[in-house]
PDB file of C-alpha atoms in Angstrom:
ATOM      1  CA  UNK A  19       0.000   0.000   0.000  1.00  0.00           C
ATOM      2  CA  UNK A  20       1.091   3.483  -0.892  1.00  0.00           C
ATOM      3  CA  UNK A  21      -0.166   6.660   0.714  1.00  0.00           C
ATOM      4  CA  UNK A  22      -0.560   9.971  -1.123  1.00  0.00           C
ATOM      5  CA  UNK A  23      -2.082  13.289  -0.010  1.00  0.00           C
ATOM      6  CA  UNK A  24      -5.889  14.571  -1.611  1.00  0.00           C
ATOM      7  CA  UNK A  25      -4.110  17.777  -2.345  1.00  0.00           C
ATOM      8  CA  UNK A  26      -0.826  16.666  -4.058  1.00  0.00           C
ATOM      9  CA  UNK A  27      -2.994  13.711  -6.101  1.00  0.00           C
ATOM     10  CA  UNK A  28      -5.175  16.789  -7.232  1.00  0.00           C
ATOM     11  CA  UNK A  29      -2.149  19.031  -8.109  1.00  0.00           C
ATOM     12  CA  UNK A  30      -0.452  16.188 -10.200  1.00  0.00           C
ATOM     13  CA  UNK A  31      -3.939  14.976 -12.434  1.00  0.00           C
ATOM     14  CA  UNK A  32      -4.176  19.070 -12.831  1.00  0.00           C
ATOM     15  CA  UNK A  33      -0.313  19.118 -14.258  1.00  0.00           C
ATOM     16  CA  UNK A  34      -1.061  15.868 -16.560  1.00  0.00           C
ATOM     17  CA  UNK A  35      -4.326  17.890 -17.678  1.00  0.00           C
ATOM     18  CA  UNK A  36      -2.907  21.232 -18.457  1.00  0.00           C
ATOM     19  CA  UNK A  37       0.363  19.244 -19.983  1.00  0.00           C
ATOM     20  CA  UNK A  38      -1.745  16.945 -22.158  1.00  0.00           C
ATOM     21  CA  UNK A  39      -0.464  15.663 -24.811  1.00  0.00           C
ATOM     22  CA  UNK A  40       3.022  15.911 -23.861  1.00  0.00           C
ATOM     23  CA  UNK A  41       3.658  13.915 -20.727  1.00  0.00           C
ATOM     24  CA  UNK A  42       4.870  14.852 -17.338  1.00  0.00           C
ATOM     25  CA  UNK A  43       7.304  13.731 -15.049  1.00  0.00           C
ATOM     26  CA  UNK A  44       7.990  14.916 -10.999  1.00  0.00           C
ATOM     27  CA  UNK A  45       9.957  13.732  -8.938  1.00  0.00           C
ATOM     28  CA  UNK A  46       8.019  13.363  -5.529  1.00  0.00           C
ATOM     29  CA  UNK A  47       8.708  13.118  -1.287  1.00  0.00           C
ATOM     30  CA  UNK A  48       7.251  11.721   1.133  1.00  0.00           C
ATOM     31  CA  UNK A  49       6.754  12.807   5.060  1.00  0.00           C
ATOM     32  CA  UNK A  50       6.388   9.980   7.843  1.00  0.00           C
ATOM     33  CA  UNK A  51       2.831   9.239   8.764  1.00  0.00           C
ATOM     34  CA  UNK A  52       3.623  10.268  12.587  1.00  0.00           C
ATOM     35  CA  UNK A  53       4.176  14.148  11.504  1.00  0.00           C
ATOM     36  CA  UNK A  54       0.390  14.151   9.535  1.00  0.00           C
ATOM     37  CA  UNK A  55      -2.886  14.517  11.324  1.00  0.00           C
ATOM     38  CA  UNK A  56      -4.065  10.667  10.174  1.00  0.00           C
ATOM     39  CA  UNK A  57      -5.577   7.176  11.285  1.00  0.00           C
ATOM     40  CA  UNK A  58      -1.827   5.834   9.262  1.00  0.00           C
ATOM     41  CA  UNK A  59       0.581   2.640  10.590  1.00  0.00           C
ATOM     42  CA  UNK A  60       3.372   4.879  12.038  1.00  0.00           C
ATOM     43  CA  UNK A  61       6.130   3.316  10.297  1.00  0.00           C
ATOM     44  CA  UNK A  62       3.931   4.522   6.766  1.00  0.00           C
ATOM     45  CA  UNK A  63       5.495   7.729   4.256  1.00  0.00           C
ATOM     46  CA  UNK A  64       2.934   9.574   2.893  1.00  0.00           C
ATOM     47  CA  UNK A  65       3.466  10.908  -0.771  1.00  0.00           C
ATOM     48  CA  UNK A  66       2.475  15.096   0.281  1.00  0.00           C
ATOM     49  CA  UNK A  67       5.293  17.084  -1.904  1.00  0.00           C
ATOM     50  CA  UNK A  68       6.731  17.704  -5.221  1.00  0.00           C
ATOM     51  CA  UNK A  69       9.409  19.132  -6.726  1.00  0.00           C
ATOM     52  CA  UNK A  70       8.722  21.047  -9.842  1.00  0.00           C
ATOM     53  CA  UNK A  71       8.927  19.264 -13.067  1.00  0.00           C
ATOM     54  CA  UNK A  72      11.334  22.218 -15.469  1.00  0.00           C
ATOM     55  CA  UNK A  73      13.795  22.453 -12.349  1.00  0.00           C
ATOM     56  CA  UNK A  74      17.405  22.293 -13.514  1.00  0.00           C
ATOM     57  CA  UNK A  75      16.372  21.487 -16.957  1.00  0.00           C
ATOM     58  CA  UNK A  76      19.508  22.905 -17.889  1.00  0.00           C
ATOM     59  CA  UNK A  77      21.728  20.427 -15.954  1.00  0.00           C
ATOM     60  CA  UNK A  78      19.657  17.337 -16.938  1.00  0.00           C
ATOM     61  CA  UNK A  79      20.135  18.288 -20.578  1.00  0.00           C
ATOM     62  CA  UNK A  80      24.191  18.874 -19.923  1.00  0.00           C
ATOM     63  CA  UNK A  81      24.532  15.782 -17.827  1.00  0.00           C
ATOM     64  CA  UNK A  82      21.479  13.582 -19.327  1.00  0.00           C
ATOM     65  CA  UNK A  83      20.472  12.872 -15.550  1.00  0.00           C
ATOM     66  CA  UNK A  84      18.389  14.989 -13.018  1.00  0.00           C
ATOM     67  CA  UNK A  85      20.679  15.984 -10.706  1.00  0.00           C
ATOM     68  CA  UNK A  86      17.939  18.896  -9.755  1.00  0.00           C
ATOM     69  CA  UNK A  87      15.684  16.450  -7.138  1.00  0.00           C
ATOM     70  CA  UNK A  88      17.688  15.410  -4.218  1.00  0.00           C
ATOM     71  CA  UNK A  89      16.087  12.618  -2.258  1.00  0.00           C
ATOM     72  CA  UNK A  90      13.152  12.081  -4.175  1.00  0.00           C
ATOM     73  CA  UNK A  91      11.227   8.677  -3.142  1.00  0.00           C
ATOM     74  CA  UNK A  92       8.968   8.644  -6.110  1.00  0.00           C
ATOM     75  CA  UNK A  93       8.021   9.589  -9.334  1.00  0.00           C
ATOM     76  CA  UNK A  94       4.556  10.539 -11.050  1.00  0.00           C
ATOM     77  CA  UNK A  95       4.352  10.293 -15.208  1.00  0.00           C
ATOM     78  CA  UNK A  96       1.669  10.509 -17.467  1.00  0.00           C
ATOM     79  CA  UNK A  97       0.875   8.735 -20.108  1.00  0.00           C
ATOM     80  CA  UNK A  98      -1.532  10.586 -22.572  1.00  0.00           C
ATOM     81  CA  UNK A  99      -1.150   7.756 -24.782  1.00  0.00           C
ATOM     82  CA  UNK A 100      -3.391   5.644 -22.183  1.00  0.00           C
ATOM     83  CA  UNK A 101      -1.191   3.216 -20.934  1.00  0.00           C
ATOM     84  CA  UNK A 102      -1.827   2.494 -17.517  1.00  0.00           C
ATOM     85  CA  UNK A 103       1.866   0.926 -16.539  1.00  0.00           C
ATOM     86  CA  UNK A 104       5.202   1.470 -15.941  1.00  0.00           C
ATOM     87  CA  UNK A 105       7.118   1.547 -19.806  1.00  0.00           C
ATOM     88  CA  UNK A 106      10.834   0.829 -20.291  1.00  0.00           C
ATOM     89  CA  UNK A 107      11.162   4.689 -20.875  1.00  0.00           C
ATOM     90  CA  UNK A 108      10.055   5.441 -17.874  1.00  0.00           C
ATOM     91  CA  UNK A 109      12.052   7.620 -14.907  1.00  0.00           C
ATOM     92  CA  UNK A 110      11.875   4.545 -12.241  1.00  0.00           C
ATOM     93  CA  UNK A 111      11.888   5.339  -8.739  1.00  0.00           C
ATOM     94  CA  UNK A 112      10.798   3.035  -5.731  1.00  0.00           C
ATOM     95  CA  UNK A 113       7.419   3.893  -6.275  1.00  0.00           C
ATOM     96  CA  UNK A 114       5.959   5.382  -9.956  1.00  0.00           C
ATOM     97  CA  UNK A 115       2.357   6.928  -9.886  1.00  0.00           C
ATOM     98  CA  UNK A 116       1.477   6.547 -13.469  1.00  0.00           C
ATOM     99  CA  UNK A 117      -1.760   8.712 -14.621  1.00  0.00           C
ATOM    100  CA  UNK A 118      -3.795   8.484 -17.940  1.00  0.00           C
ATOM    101  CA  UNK A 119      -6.146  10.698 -19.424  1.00  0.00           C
ATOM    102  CA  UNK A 120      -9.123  11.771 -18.512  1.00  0.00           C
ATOM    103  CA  UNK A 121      -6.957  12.402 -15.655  1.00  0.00           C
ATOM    104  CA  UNK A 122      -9.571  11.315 -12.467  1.00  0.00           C
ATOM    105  CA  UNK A 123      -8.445   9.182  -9.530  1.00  0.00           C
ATOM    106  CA  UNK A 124      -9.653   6.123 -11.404  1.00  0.00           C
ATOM    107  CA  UNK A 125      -7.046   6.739 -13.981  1.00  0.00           C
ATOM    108  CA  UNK A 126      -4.193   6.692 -11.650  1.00  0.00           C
ATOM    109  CA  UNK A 127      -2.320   3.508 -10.560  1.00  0.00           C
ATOM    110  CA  UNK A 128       1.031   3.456  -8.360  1.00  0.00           C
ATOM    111  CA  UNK A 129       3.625   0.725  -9.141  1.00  0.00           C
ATOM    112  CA  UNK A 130       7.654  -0.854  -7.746  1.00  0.00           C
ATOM    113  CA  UNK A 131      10.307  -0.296 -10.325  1.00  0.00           C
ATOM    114  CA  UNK A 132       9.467  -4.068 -11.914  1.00  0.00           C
ATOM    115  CA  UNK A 133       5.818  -3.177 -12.900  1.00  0.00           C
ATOM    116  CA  UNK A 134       3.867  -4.782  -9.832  1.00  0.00           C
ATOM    117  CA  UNK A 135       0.598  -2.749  -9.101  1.00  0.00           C
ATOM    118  CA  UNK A 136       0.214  -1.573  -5.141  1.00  0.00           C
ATOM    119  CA  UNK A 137      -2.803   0.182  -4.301  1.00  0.00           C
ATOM    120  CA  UNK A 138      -3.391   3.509  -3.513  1.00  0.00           C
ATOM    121  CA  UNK A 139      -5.060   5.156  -0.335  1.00  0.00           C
ATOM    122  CA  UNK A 140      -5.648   8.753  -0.962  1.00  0.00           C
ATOM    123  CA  UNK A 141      -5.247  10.931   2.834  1.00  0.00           C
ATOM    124  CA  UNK A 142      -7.045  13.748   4.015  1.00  0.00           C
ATOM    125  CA  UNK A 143      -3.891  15.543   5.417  1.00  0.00           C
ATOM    126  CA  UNK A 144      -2.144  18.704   4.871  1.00  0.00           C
ATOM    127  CA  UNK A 145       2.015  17.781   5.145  1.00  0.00           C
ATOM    128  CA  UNK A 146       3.343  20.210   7.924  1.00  0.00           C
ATOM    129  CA  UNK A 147       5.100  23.417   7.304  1.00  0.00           C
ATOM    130  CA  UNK A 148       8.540  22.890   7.379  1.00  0.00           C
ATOM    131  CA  UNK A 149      11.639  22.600   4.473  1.00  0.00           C
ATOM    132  CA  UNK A 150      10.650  19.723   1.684  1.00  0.00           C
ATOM    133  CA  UNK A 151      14.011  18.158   2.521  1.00  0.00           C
ATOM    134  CA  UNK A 152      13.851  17.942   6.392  1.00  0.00           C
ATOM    135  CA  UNK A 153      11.238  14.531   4.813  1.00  0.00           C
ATOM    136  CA  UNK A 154      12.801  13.159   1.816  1.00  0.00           C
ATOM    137  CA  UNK A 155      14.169   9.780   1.630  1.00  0.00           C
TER     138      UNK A 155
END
C-alpha cells in the first residue's frame, strides 16, 4: 500500500491535464505518517510534496540525468497515450504513480520499479510546514 495526499494527487492529475499531450514527469517526497494529522501505521510515508517538473532542466540536458531532485522517493508520469503501466522509458523510482487521461483518480495507478501494481489510499492531510528536505528519503 502506498499513501498519497488529496491535495498533491489533485495538483499532479491538474499538471497531466494542463500538460496533455506531452507527458509529465515529478519527482516526488514523502513525510512519515507520525508528523500528519491521520488514522496511518506509524512506520507509513505519505506521498504530500513535489518538486517542480522544469527544475534544472539545464543540468539534466548537460549531464542527461536529473541531478535537480535530491532525495526524491517517487516519481509521477503521465501517459496521454493511455497506458496504464510502468514503460521501459520510464524515470523509475521506488514507487511510480502513473496517470492516464481523462486524468480522475480512477485513472491513476502506483507501481515498484518491476511493474507490480500496489494500491493507492488517498489521505485527508495537509504535510506540515517545514523545508521539503527535512522529509525526503
Amino acid at each position: 500500500m502506498v499513501y498519497i495526499t488529496q491535495g498533491l494527487l489533485t495538483a499532479l492529475l491538474e499538471l497531466a491535464a494542463d500538460r496533455d499531450p506531452a507527458s509529465v514527469t515529478v519527482a516526488l517526497a514523502v513525510t512519515p505518517a507520525t508528523e500528519l494529522d491521520a488514522e496511518l501505521p506509524s512506520q507509513a510515508s505519505v506521498f504530500t510534496d513535489m518538486y517542480l517538473p522544469d527544475t534544472g532542466g539545464s543540468v539534466t540536458a548537460v549531464f542527461g540525468m536529473d541531478l535537480s531532485t535530491p532525495g526524491a522517493a517517487g516519481r509521477f508520469i503521465s501517459h496521454p497515450d493511455g497506458v496504464l503501466a510502468v514503460t521501459k522509458a520510464d524515470d523509475l523510482h521506488e514507487v511510480v504513480f502513473v496517470a492516464v487521461p481523462p486524468y480522475e483518480e480512477e485513472c491513476v495507478a502506483a507501481f515498484d520499479r518491476s511493474g507490480e501494481e500496489y494500491g493507492i489510499e488517498v489521505v485527508d492531510a495537509a504535510p506540515p510546514p517545514g523545508e521539503l528536505e527535512d522529509y525526503s528519503r
